[in-house]
Structure formats: structure tokens, C-alpha cells
PDB file of C-alpha atoms in Angstrom:
ATOM      1  CA  MET A  28      87.441 -55.880   6.531  1.00 49.00           C
ATOM      2  CA  PRO A  29      90.036 -53.145   5.872  1.00 48.00           C
ATOM      3  CA  THR A  30      88.801 -49.738   4.753  1.00 47.00           C
ATOM      4  CA  GLN A  31      89.569 -48.756   1.217  1.00 47.00           C
ATOM      5  CA  ARG A  32      91.433 -45.597   0.372  1.00 43.00           C
ATOM      6  CA  PRO A  33      89.999 -43.135  -2.150  1.00 43.00           C
ATOM      7  CA  SER A  34      91.014 -43.849  -5.704  1.00 42.00           C
ATOM      8  CA  ALA A  35      94.139 -42.268  -7.123  1.00 41.00           C
ATOM      9  CA  ALA A  36      92.033 -40.273  -9.589  1.00 41.00           C
ATOM     10  CA  VAL A  37      90.460 -38.300  -6.745  1.00 40.00           C
ATOM     11  CA  SER A  38      93.732 -37.564  -4.965  1.00 39.00           C
ATOM     12  CA  SER A  39      95.488 -36.440  -8.133  1.00 41.00           C
ATOM     13  CA  ALA A  40      93.053 -33.598  -8.842  1.00 45.00           C
ATOM     14  CA  PRO A  41      95.123 -30.447  -9.475  1.00 46.00           C
ATOM     15  CA  PHE A  42      93.461 -28.425  -6.702  1.00 45.00           C
ATOM     16  CA  ILE A  43      94.158 -31.030  -4.041  1.00 49.00           C
ATOM     17  CA  GLN A  44      97.938 -31.076  -4.506  1.00 50.00           C
ATOM     18  CA  LYS A  45     100.026 -28.957  -2.194  1.00 55.00           C
ATOM     19  CA  GLY A  46     102.407 -26.132  -3.091  1.00 55.00           C
ATOM     20  CA  ALA A  47     102.700 -23.318  -5.611  1.00 55.00           C
ATOM     21  CA  ALA A  48     102.210 -25.657  -8.561  1.00 62.00           C
ATOM     22  CA  SER A  49      98.795 -26.623  -7.236  1.00 64.00           C
ATOM     23  CA  LEU A  50      97.708 -22.964  -7.095  1.00 61.00           C
ATOM     24  CA  SER A  51      98.602 -22.552 -10.749  1.00 64.00           C
ATOM     25  CA  ALA A  52      96.737 -25.755 -11.590  1.00 68.00           C
ATOM     26  CA  TRP A  53      93.735 -24.613  -9.581  1.00 62.00           C
ATOM     27  CA  ALA A  54      93.794 -21.226 -11.324  1.00 61.00           C
ATOM     28  CA  ARG A  55      93.618 -22.966 -14.697  1.00 66.00           C
ATOM     29  CA  VAL A  56      90.408 -24.764 -13.743  1.00 66.00           C
ATOM     30  CA  SER A  57      88.838 -21.832 -11.872  1.00 74.00           C
ATOM     31  CA  PRO A  58      88.188 -18.793 -14.127  1.00 75.00           C
ATOM     32  CA  PRO A  59      87.740 -16.265 -11.269  1.00 78.00           C
ATOM     33  CA  ILE A  60      91.056 -17.306  -9.723  1.00 76.00           C
ATOM     34  CA  ALA A  61      92.727 -17.217 -13.131  1.00 77.00           C
ATOM     35  CA  ALA A  62      91.433 -13.671 -13.690  1.00 81.00           C
ATOM     36  CA  LEU A  63      92.813 -12.550 -10.320  1.00 81.00           C
ATOM     37  CA  ARG A  64      96.162 -14.176 -11.042  1.00 81.00           C
ATOM     38  CA  ASP A  65      96.336 -12.509 -14.468  1.00 84.00           C
ATOM     39  CA  ALA A  66      95.428  -9.098 -13.007  1.00 86.00           C
ATOM     40  CA  ALA A  67      98.090  -9.451 -10.301  1.00 87.00           C
ATOM     41  CA  THR A  68     100.684 -10.466 -12.886  1.00 88.00           C
ATOM     42  CA  LEU A  69      99.803  -7.506 -15.097  1.00 89.00           C
ATOM     43  CA  SER A  70      99.970  -5.107 -12.132  1.00 91.00           C
ATOM     44  CA  HIS A  71     103.405  -6.469 -11.232  1.00 91.00           C
ATOM     45  CA  GLN A  72     104.633  -6.080 -14.826  1.00 92.00           C
ATOM     46  CA  MET A  73     103.399  -2.476 -14.959  1.00 92.00           C
ATOM     47  CA  TRP A  74     105.082  -1.720 -11.637  1.00 93.00           C
ATOM     48  CA  GLN A  75     108.377  -3.160 -12.893  1.00 93.00           C
ATOM     49  CA  SER A  76     108.108  -0.954 -15.993  1.00 92.00           C
ATOM     50  CA  ALA A  77     107.123   2.196 -14.043  1.00 93.00           C
ATOM     51  CA  ARG A  78     109.651   1.958 -11.188  1.00 93.00           C
ATOM     52  CA  PRO A  79     112.622   3.404 -13.107  1.00 93.00           C
ATOM     53  CA  LEU A  80     110.632   6.578 -13.810  1.00 93.00           C
ATOM     54  CA  LEU A  81     110.109   7.399 -10.131  1.00 92.00           C
ATOM     55  CA  PRO A  82     112.701   8.993  -7.859  1.00 92.00           C
ATOM     56  CA  PRO A  83     114.334   6.481  -5.472  1.00 90.00           C
ATOM     57  CA  ALA A  84     113.116   8.452  -2.429  1.00 89.00           C
ATOM     58  CA  LEU A  85     109.517   7.976  -3.573  1.00 90.00           C
ATOM     59  CA  LEU A  86     109.708   4.222  -4.217  1.00 90.00           C
ATOM     60  CA  ASP A  87     109.531   3.191  -0.550  1.00 89.00           C
ATOM     61  CA  GLY A  88     106.212   4.972  -0.162  1.00 91.00           C
ATOM     62  CA  VAL A  89     104.452   3.476  -3.197  1.00 92.00           C
ATOM     63  CA  GLN A  90     103.008   0.024  -3.818  1.00 91.00           C
ATOM     64  CA  ALA A  91     101.442  -1.406  -6.939  1.00 92.00           C
ATOM     65  CA  GLY A  92      97.776  -2.083  -6.459  1.00 90.00           C
ATOM     66  CA  ARG A  93      94.771  -3.480  -8.233  1.00 89.00           C
ATOM     67  CA  TRP A  94      94.349  -3.681 -11.993  1.00 87.00           C
ATOM     68  CA  GLN A  95      90.767  -3.735 -13.216  1.00 87.00           C
ATOM     69  CA  ASP A  96      89.070  -2.686 -16.458  1.00 88.00           C
ATOM     70  CA  GLY A  97      91.972  -0.576 -17.705  1.00 90.00           C
ATOM     71  CA  VAL A  98      92.472   1.258 -14.406  1.00 92.00           C
ATOM     72  CA  TRP A  99      95.571   0.665 -12.310  1.00 93.00           C
ATOM     73  CA  SER A 100      95.663   1.659  -8.647  1.00 92.00           C
ATOM     74  CA  LEU A 101      98.768   2.689  -6.781  1.00 93.00           C
ATOM     75  CA  THR A 102      98.870   2.944  -3.012  1.00 92.00           C
ATOM     76  CA  ALA A 103     100.800   5.785  -1.380  1.00 93.00           C
ATOM     77  CA  SER A 104     101.975   5.669   2.224  1.00 92.00           C
ATOM     78  CA  SER A 105     100.997   9.300   2.898  1.00 91.00           C
ATOM     79  CA  SER A 106      99.216  12.241   1.323  1.00 92.00           C
ATOM     80  CA  ALA A 107     102.597  13.849   0.596  1.00 92.00           C
ATOM     81  CA  VAL A 108     103.713  10.775  -1.356  1.00 93.00           C
ATOM     82  CA  ALA A 109     100.346  10.710  -3.163  1.00 93.00           C
ATOM     83  CA  ALA A 110     100.718  14.377  -4.134  1.00 94.00           C
ATOM     84  CA  LYS A 111     104.206  13.802  -5.525  1.00 93.00           C
ATOM     85  CA  LEU A 112     103.101  10.619  -7.282  1.00 93.00           C
ATOM     86  CA  SER A 113     100.206  12.463  -8.924  1.00 94.00           C
ATOM     87  CA  GLN A 114     102.785  14.747 -10.566  1.00 94.00           C
ATOM     88  CA  PHE A 115     104.265  11.669 -12.266  1.00 94.00           C
ATOM     89  CA  LYS A 116     100.868  10.283 -13.326  1.00 94.00           C
ATOM     90  CA  PRO A 117     100.863  11.673 -16.916  1.00 94.00           C
ATOM     91  CA  THR A 118     104.411  10.434 -17.498  1.00 94.00           C
ATOM     92  CA  LEU A 119     103.635   6.998 -16.082  1.00 94.00           C
ATOM     93  CA  LEU A 120     100.426   6.694 -18.114  1.00 94.00           C
ATOM     94  CA  ARG A 121     102.156   7.625 -21.343  1.00 94.00           C
ATOM     95  CA  HIS A 122     105.124   5.340 -20.620  1.00 94.00           C
ATOM     96  CA  LEU A 123     102.953   2.322 -19.858  1.00 94.00           C
ATOM     97  CA  GLN A 124     100.674   2.928 -22.844  1.00 93.00           C
ATOM     98  CA  ASP A 125     103.747   3.173 -25.083  1.00 94.00           C
ATOM     99  CA  ARG A 126     104.876  -0.202 -23.702  1.00 92.00           C
ATOM    100  CA  GLY A 127     101.607  -1.771 -24.859  1.00 93.00           C
ATOM    101  CA  PHE A 128      99.641  -1.863 -21.608  1.00 91.00           C
ATOM    102  CA  ALA A 129      95.915  -1.213 -22.166  1.00 90.00           C
ATOM    103  CA  LEU A 130      95.817   1.453 -19.482  1.00 90.00           C
ATOM    104  CA  ARG A 131      93.026   4.066 -19.448  1.00 93.00           C
ATOM    105  CA  ASP A 132      93.680   5.678 -16.094  1.00 93.00           C
ATOM    106  CA  MET A 133      95.593   5.440 -12.840  1.00 93.00           C
ATOM    107  CA  ARG A 134      94.180   5.941  -9.375  1.00 94.00           C
ATOM    108  CA  ILE A 135      96.271   6.921  -6.418  1.00 94.00           C
ATOM    109  CA  ARG A 136      94.997   6.148  -2.965  1.00 93.00           C
ATOM    110  CA  VAL A 137      96.514   6.831   0.421  1.00 92.00           C
ATOM    111  CA  GLN A 138      96.899   4.082   2.968  1.00 88.00           C
ATOM    112  CA  PRO A 139      99.300   4.865   5.802  1.00 82.00           C
ATOM    113  CA  ARG A 140     101.726   2.069   6.622  1.00 68.00           C
ATOM    114  CA  ALA A 141     100.221   1.598  10.070  1.00 64.00           C
ATOM    115  CA  GLU A 142      97.007   0.419   8.388  1.00 55.00           C
ATOM    116  CA  ARG A 143      98.818  -1.995   6.058  1.00 52.00           C
ATOM    117  CA  GLY A 144     100.492  -4.300   8.521  1.00 53.00           C
ATOM    118  CA  PRO A 145      99.627  -5.778  11.862  1.00 53.00           C
ATOM    119  CA  GLN A 146      99.417  -3.356  14.723  1.00 49.00           C
ATOM    120  CA  THR A 147     102.182  -3.659  17.283  1.00 52.00           C
ATOM    121  CA  ALA A 148     101.008  -4.044  20.842  1.00 50.00           C
ATOM    122  CA  PRO A 149     102.570  -1.919  23.578  1.00 48.00           C
ATOM    123  CA  THR A 150     105.384  -3.633  25.383  1.00 52.00           C
ATOM    124  CA  ALA A 151     104.748  -5.133  28.806  1.00 51.00           C
ATOM    125  CA  THR A 152     107.573  -3.079  30.358  1.00 55.00           C
ATOM    126  CA  GLN A 153     105.821   0.178  29.473  1.00 53.00           C
ATOM    127  CA  PRO A 154     103.035   1.025  31.904  1.00 56.00           C
ATOM    128  CA  PRO A 155     100.043   2.736  30.343  1.00 58.00           C
ATOM    129  CA  SER A 156     100.027   6.470  30.874  1.00 67.00           C
ATOM    130  CA  CYS A 157      97.229   7.839  33.036  1.00 70.00           C
ATOM    131  CA  PRO A 158      96.630  11.515  33.833  1.00 77.00           C
ATOM    132  CA  ASP A 159      97.241  12.517  37.444  1.00 79.00           C
ATOM    133  CA  ALA A 160      93.660  13.766  37.837  1.00 79.00           C
ATOM    134  CA  VAL A 161      92.324  10.327  36.903  1.00 76.00           C
ATOM    135  CA  LYS A 162      94.699   8.646  39.363  1.00 78.00           C
ATOM    136  CA  ALA A 163      93.579  10.993  42.143  1.00 80.00           C
ATOM    137  CA  ARG A 164      89.898  10.320  41.434  1.00 78.00           C
ATOM    138  CA  LEU A 165      90.489   6.553  41.426  1.00 76.00           C
ATOM    139  CA  ARG A 166      92.208   6.829  44.828  1.00 80.00           C
ATOM    140  CA  GLN A 167      89.216   8.763  46.169  1.00 81.00           C
ATOM    141  CA  LEU A 168      86.803   6.111  44.922  1.00 78.00           C
ATOM    142  CA  LEU A 169      88.883   3.330  46.436  1.00 79.00           C
ATOM    143  CA  GLU A 170      89.011   5.099  49.817  1.00 81.00           C
ATOM    144  CA  GLN A 171      85.212   5.565  49.755  1.00 78.00           C
ATOM    145  CA  ALA A 172      84.719   1.872  49.068  1.00 70.00           C
ATOM    146  CA  ASP A 173      86.658   0.878  52.197  1.00 66.00           C
TER     147      ASP A 173
END
């Protein structure tokens, strides 16, 4: 007797479909996911509104971060960028509040770019550097072992 396939009702559940549309459907039925999606959307909207106020040289070192309970986090690529960004904090706060965002405060945190992305491994053509004293000691140990 042939096996029966699951009913169409099971396979048409919104969270089983593939693609971006299924994520939106899943977010509608899952309140925690919906809250994350809404927070990410709000953070993106605030970033789009705040970008024109920052100098172009500073933009590459800043990323929009988490939005939670009226506090928006921005991530700076270095302490120098964070220091400069903190000078713009009052202007950004006032600008975003004037645009209707329910923003109480902004936090600026530093996360160097090396920590953001995957670490690059050393190339195979580059031998690891080893101090001469270590090389000499290794030779001595090898000679003693013979």
C-alpha cells in the first residue's frame, strides 16, 4: 500500500514555506520574532534619518545597533570614532525626537572591525615567524634526542 503524503493544510503553514515571505509570515504568528523585526526596522529608520547629520568620514566607522525600551545603540569601529560620535549625540537625539521617534537615550559602544567579521587566517605562503633564540633551542633539543 502506498504511503500517504501529509495533508496540504500542514504543508501550507506560513512558517514552513521558504523565502523572505515565510519569515514575515512566521513573524506575524510569533510575537517574539515580530518584536525583533519591529525593533530592527525602527533602528534602520532611525539610522536613515540620522545619517545626513554625520560627516561622511565618520559614516564608515558607525553602524546602527539595537533598539530597546527607548534606548538606541550605535556601534563605533574605534574609540576615536566613538569619541567623535559622542559629540553628535545631543544633535542626533534632538533630531530623532523631533522626527517622532520615542527615543530616551543613545548608547555608543566600541567594537573594532576585526571583532565584527570572520578572522582571516594567515596565508599558507607566509611561514610563521619564530625568534632565533627559540629556533636555536629547538635545534639543541633535536640534537640531544638523536
